[in-house]
Each structure stands twice: as C-alpha cells, then as structure tokens.
Coordinates of C-alpha atoms in Angstrom, one line a residue:
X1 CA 165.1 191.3 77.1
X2 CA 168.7 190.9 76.6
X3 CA 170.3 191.6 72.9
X4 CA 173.4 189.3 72.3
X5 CA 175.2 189.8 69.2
X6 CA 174.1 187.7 66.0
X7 CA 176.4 185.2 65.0
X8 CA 178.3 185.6 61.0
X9 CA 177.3 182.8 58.8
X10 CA 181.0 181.6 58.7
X11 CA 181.0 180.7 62.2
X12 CA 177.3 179.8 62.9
X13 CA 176.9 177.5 60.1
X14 CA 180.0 174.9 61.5
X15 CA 178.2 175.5 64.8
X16 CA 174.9 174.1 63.3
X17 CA 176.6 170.9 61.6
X18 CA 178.6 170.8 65.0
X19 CA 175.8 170.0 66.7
X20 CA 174.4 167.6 64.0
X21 CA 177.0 165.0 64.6
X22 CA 175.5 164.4 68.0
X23 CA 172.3 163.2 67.0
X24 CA 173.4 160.1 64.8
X25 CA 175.3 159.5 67.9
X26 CA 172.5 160.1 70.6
X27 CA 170.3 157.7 68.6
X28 CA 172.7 154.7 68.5
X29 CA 172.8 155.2 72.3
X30 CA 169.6 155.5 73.3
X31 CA 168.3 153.0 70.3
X32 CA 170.9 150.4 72.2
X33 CA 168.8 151.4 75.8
X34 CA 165.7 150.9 74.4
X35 CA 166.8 147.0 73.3
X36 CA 168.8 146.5 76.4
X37 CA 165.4 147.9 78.1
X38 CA 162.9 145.9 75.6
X39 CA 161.3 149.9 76.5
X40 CA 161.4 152.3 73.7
X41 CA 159.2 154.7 75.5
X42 CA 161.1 154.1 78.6
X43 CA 164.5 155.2 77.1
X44 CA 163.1 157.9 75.5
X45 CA 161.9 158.9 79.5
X46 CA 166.0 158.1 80.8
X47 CA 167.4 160.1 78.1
X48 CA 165.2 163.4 78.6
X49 CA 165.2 162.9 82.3
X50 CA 169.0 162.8 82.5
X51 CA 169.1 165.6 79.8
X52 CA 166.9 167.4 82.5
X53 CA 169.2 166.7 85.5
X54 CA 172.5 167.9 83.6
X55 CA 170.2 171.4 82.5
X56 CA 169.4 171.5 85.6
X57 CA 172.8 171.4 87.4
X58 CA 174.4 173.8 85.0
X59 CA 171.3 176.4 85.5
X60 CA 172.5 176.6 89.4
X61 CA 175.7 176.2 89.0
X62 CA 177.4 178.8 86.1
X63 CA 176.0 182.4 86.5
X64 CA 174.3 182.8 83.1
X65 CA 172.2 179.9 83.9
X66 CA 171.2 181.1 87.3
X67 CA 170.4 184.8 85.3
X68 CA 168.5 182.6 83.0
X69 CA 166.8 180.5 85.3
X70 CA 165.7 184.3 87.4
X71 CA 164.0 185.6 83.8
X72 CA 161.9 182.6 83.1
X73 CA 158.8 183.2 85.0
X74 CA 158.9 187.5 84.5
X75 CA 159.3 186.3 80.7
X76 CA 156.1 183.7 80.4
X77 CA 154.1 185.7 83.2
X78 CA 154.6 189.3 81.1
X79 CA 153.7 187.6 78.1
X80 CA 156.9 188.5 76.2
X81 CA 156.1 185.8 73.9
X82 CA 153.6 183.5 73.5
X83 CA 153.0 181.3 76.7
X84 CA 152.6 177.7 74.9
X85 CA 156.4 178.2 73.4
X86 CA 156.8 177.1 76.6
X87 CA 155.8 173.7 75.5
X88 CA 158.0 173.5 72.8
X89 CA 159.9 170.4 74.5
X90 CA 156.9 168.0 73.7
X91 CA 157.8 168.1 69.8
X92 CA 161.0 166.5 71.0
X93 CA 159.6 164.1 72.9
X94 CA 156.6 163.4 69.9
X95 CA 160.0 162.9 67.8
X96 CA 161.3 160.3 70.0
X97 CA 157.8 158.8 70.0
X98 CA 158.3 158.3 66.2
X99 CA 161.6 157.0 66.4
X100 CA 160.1 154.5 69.5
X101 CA 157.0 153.2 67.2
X102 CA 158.3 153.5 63.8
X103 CA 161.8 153.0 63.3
X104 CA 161.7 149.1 63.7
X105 CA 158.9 149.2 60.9
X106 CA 160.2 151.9 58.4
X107 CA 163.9 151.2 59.1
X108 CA 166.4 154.5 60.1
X109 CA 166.8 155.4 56.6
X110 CA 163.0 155.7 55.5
X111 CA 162.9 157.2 59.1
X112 CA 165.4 159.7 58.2
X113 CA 164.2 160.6 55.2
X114 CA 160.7 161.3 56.4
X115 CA 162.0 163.8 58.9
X116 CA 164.6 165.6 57.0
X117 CA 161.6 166.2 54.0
X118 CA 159.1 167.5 57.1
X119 CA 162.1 169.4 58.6
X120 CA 163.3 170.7 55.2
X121 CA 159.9 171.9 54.1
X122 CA 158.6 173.4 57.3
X123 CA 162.5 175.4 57.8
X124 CA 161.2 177.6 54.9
X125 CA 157.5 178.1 56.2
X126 CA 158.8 179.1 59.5
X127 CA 161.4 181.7 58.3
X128 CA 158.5 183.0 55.7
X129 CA 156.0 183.4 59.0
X130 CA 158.8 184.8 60.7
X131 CA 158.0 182.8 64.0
X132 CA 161.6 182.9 64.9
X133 CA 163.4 184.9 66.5
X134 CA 165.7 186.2 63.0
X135 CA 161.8 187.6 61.6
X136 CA 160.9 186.6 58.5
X137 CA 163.1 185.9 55.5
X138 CA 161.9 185.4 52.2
X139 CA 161.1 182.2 49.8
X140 CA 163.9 182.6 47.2
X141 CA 164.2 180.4 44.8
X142 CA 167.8 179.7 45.8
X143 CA 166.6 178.5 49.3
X144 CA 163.7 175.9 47.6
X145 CA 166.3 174.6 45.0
X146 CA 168.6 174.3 47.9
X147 CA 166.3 172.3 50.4
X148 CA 164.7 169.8 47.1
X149 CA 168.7 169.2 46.3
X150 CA 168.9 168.5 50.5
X151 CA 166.3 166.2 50.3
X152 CA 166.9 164.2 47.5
X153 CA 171.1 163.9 48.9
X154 CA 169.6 162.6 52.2
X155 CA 167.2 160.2 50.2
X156 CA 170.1 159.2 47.8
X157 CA 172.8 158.7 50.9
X158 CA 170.5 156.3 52.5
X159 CA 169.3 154.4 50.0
X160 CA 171.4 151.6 50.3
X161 CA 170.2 150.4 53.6
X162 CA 166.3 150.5 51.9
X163 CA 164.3 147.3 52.4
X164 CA 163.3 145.8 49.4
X165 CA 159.5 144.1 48.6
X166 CA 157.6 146.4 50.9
X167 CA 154.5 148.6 49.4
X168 CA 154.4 151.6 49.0
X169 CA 151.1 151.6 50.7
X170 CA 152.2 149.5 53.6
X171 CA 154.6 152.1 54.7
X172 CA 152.2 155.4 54.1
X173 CA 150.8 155.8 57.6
X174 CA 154.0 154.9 59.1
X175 CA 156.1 157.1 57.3
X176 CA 153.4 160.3 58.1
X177 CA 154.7 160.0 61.5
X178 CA 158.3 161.1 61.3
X179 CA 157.2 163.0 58.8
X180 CA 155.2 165.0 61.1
X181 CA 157.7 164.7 63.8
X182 CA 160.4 166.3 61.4
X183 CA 157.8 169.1 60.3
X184 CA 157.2 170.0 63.7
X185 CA 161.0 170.4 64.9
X186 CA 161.4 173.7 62.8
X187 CA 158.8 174.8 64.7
X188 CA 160.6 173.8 68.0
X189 CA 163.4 175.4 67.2
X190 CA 161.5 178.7 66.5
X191 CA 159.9 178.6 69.7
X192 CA 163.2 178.0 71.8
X193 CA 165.0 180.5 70.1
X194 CA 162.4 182.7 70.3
X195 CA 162.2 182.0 73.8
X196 CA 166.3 182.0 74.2
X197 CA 166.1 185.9 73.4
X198 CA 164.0 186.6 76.3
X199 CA 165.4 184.6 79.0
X200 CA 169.4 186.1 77.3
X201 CA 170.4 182.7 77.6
X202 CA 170.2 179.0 75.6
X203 CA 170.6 177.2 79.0
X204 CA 167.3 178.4 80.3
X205 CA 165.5 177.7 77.5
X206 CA 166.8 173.9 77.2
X207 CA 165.6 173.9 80.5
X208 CA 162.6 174.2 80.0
X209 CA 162.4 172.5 77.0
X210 CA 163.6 168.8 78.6
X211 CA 161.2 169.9 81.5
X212 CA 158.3 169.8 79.1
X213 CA 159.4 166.7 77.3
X214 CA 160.2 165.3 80.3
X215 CA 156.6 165.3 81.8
X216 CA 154.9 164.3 78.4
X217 CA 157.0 161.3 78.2
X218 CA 157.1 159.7 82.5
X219 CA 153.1 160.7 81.5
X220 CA 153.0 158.3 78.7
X221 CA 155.5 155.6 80.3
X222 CA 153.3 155.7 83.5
X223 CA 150.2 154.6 81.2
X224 CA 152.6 152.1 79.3
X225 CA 153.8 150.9 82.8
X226 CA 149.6 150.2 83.7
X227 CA 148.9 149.0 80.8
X228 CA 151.9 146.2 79.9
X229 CA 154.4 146.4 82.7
X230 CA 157.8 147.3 83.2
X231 CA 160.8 146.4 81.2
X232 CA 164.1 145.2 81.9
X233 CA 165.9 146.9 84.7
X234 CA 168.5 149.9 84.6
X235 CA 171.5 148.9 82.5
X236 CA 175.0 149.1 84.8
X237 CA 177.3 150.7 82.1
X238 CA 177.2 154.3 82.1
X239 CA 177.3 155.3 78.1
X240 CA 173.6 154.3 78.0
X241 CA 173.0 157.2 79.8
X242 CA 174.8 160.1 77.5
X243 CA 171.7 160.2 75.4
X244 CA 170.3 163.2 77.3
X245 CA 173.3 164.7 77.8
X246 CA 174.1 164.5 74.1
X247 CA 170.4 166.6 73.8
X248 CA 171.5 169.6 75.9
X249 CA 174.1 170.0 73.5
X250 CA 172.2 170.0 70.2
X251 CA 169.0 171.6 71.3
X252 CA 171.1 174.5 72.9
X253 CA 173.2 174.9 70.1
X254 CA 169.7 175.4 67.8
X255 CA 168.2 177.6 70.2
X256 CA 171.3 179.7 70.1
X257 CA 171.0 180.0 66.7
X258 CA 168.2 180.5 65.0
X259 CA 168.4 184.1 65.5
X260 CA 171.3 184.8 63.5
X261 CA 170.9 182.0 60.8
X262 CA 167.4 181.7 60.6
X263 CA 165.4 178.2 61.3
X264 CA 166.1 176.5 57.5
X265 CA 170.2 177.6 57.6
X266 CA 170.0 176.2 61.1
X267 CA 168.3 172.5 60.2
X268 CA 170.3 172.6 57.3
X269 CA 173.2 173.0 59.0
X270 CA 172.4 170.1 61.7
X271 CA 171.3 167.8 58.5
X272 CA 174.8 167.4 57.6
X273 CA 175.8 167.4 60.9
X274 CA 173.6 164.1 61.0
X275 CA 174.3 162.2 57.6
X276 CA 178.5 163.2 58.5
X277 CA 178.2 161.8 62.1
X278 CA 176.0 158.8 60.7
X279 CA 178.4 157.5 57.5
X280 CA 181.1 158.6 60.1
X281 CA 179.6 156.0 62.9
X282 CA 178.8 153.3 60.3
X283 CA 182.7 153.4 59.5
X284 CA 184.3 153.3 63.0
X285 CA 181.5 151.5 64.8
X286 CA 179.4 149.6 62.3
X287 CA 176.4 147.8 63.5
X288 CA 174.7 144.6 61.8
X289 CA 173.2 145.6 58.8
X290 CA 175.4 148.6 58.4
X291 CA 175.9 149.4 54.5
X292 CA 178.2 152.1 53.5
X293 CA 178.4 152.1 49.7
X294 CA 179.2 154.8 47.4
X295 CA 175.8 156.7 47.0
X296 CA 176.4 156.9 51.1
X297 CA 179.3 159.3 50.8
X298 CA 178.6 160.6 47.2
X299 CA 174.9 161.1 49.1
X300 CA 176.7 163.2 52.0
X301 CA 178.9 165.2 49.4
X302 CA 175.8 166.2 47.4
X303 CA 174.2 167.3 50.9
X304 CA 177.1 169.7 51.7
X305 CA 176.8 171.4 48.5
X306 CA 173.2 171.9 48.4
X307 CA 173.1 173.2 52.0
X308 CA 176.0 175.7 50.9
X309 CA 174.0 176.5 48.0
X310 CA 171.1 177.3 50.2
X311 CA 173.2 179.5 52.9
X312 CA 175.5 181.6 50.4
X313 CA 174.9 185.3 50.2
X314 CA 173.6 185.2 46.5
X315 CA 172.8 188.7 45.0
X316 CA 169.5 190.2 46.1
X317 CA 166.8 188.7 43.7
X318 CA 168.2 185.7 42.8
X319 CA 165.8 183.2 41.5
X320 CA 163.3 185.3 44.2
X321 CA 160.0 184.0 43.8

C-alpha cells in the first residue's frame, strides 16, 4: 500500500468545490445528448463509455497510471479491501439512472434537492462508520447543524424554479429515487478512496469505477435496445461528448480526497461546487425556463457559509453530541 501525504483543509476544500463546478456542467451536456438522442439511458452509456476510454488512455500512457493500473489485481486478489468496492462505479451509473427516469418528472431542482439531502445525511454516517479511507470521525453537533443549514441553502437556492400545483404525494416515489441515488454516492466515494489508497493512485481507481458503470449501463441499454429500439443516431458536434470526460475529473478529485477531508467535508465541498457552477451556467448560458432570482444567489451564499461552518477546526467538544 502506498502512503501519500494527506491534503490541509485549506487546499483540499477549494479542490472539492473545484471539482463541483463540473457537474452542473456535465449534466447540461449530457441532459442535451439524451434529447438530441430521444435516449436518456443511452447517453448515460456515451458519457461513461467515453469517460472509460479517456481513464483508460491516461492509465497507459503517464507512469502513475501504468503503477496504478500493475496494483489493481494484487490489491482485489489479496483482499486488501473489500472485493465488492470494486463495484463502487454502479452507484454512479444508478445516479444517472435517476437523473434519466426522474428528472423530466421532478424537475432539476426537486432532483437536486433529493440528492444533496441523501448525500448530506449519508456524508455523516459514513465518516461515523469510518468506511473511508480518513477512519471514523465523530457526529458533532457542528457537523449536523452544518449539513441541515446545507440542505435547507440548497432547497432555498432552487426554489424558484419549483413547479407549482403538484402533490405532495404525486412526487413521493419519484423523489425516493434521487434520494437514494444521493445517499448512495457517499458511499461511492468511500469505497474509491478507500480503494485509491491501495492502488497509490486516483487514476486506477476511476478506472475501475467507469469500468463498472460502464457494464451496468451498455447491460441495461442492450435490454432497452430489445425492448423499444434504438434512438436517434450519434450526434456530429463534439461537446456532446465531454460528459465522460468531465466525470474522470470529478470522481478522481473525490477519490483523492476523502482521505484527508473525510467523505461529508468532501460532498460538502463538491455541493457548492454544484449550486456555484449551476447559478454560474444559468447566468452565461441560460436555458428555457432558467430562473435566477434572489433566493438563487442569496441560496448559494447561505450554502458557502454553512459548509465552512461544518469544515472549520472548532474547539474539541463543540456542540459534540
């Protein structure tokens, strides 16, 4: 196993929201291949399968990905951690199944706030269970008061762009899927920088995590593709295809670190990330049905400081429960 130095907080944490900004971005794209495809499933399969190539080219071509690449079977067939962590790229690809089936029903902002609660909630579980690879940190009362504010900024941010006239009950199955999806990527994160540690570099590990979601999702096109047929052909223009791309950089970037900041520091961190690369696309490149109104930014502000009140070094037994 090969130690690498643990990131500060004051450079891991811009890392994390770094990385955020690319999934606001990676969704417009690949939501605009899935219409130009009239195939959600089957740009979910383009985006992970080009993510795959580009992991794939940079694992033979830059030395630590070829060292990475060399430590992946010794690492899964020794047992060094547990074998299914290996599978951690089908959480991914379940959360672009939410995104495929529920997105058009719930609308991005129910969507988002679905997964950023299940996200939230299941960041704190997984540092108390210690399943990544920082161990386990403990359930202060700083950290829950941090992630309700974080949930309730992301809710108030998007709340412009809510539907109105829809029950409550009509969206409670719906929404259980994202919300799953969300509570599962903590876990995914976990998992890959768990794995990360062992293989002494994020490049293998991302690897194999758009491998994984990679064969889960050509499996379930293949039975779409039986069952109702293909969709439009490939689209010419080549930004419908930076969705994967866009992946490696993001899922990398968590697996890297988790071990220094911990899984809920880490989705924190990429949360604002999101809602900052989100109000930041709705500006420059709005869409119709784009609504950027005040509780939008004053949403995002509120965000920023409850994830920095969640990450600062408070004195030890602060609000500890």
């Amino acid at each position: 196993m090969t130690h690498t130095p643990r990131l500060p907080l004051i450079a891991g944490l811009p890392m994390a929201v770094a990385a955020g900004l690319f999934i606001p971005l990676q969704g417009r794209i690949n939501g605009a291949l899935g219409v130009e495809l009239r195939d959600g499933i089957g740009a979910a399969v383009v985006s992970f399968s080009t993510g795959l190539v580009v992991m794939g080219v940079i694992s033979v071509a830059l030395p630590k990905g070829r060292a990475g690449l060399a430590r992946i079977l010794p690492a899964v067939r020794e047992r060094q951690f547990p074998r299914y962590y290996v599978l951690a790229g089908c959480i991914g690809a379940l959360f672009v199944f939410a995104q495929s089936f529920t997105v058009a029903l719930l609308g991005v902002a129910l969507f988002t706030v679905a997964a950023v609660t299940g996200q939230t909630l299941s960041g704190l579980l997984v540092d108390r269970m210690g399943i990544g690879p920082a161990g386990k940190r403990p359930i202060t009362g700083i950290r829950v008061l941090g992630s309700v504010l974080t949930v309730a900024a992301v809710a108030w941010a998007v709340s412009p762009r809510f539907s109105a006239g829809e029950s409550v009950l009509q969206l409670l199955l719906p929404v259980l899927l994202p919300l799953l999806a969300g509570f599962l990527m903590s876990f995914q994160q976990a998992m890959n920088g768990t794995a990360t540690v062992h293989y002494g570099s994020p490049i293998a590990a991302t690897l194999v995590n758009f491998i994984a979601g990679a064969v889960l999702l050509w499996a379930a096109w293949l039975v779409k593709l039986a069952v109702s047929g293909a969709g439009n052909p490939l689209p010419g223009q080549w930004w419908y295809y930076l969705g994967g791309p866009l992946g490696c950089v993001f899922i990398g970037v968590g697996a890297l670190l988790v071990r220094s900041l911990g899984v809920l520091v880490t989705g924190l961190g990429m949360i604002a990330g999101q809602l900052l690369g989100s109000l930041g696309l709705d500006l420059v490149f709005p869409v119709p049905g784009t609504v950027v109104a005040l509780p939008t930014v004053l949403g995002t502000l509120l965000t920023l400081g409850a994830i920095i009140l969640a990450t600062l070094p408070w004195p030890r037994g602060a609000l500890k429960r």
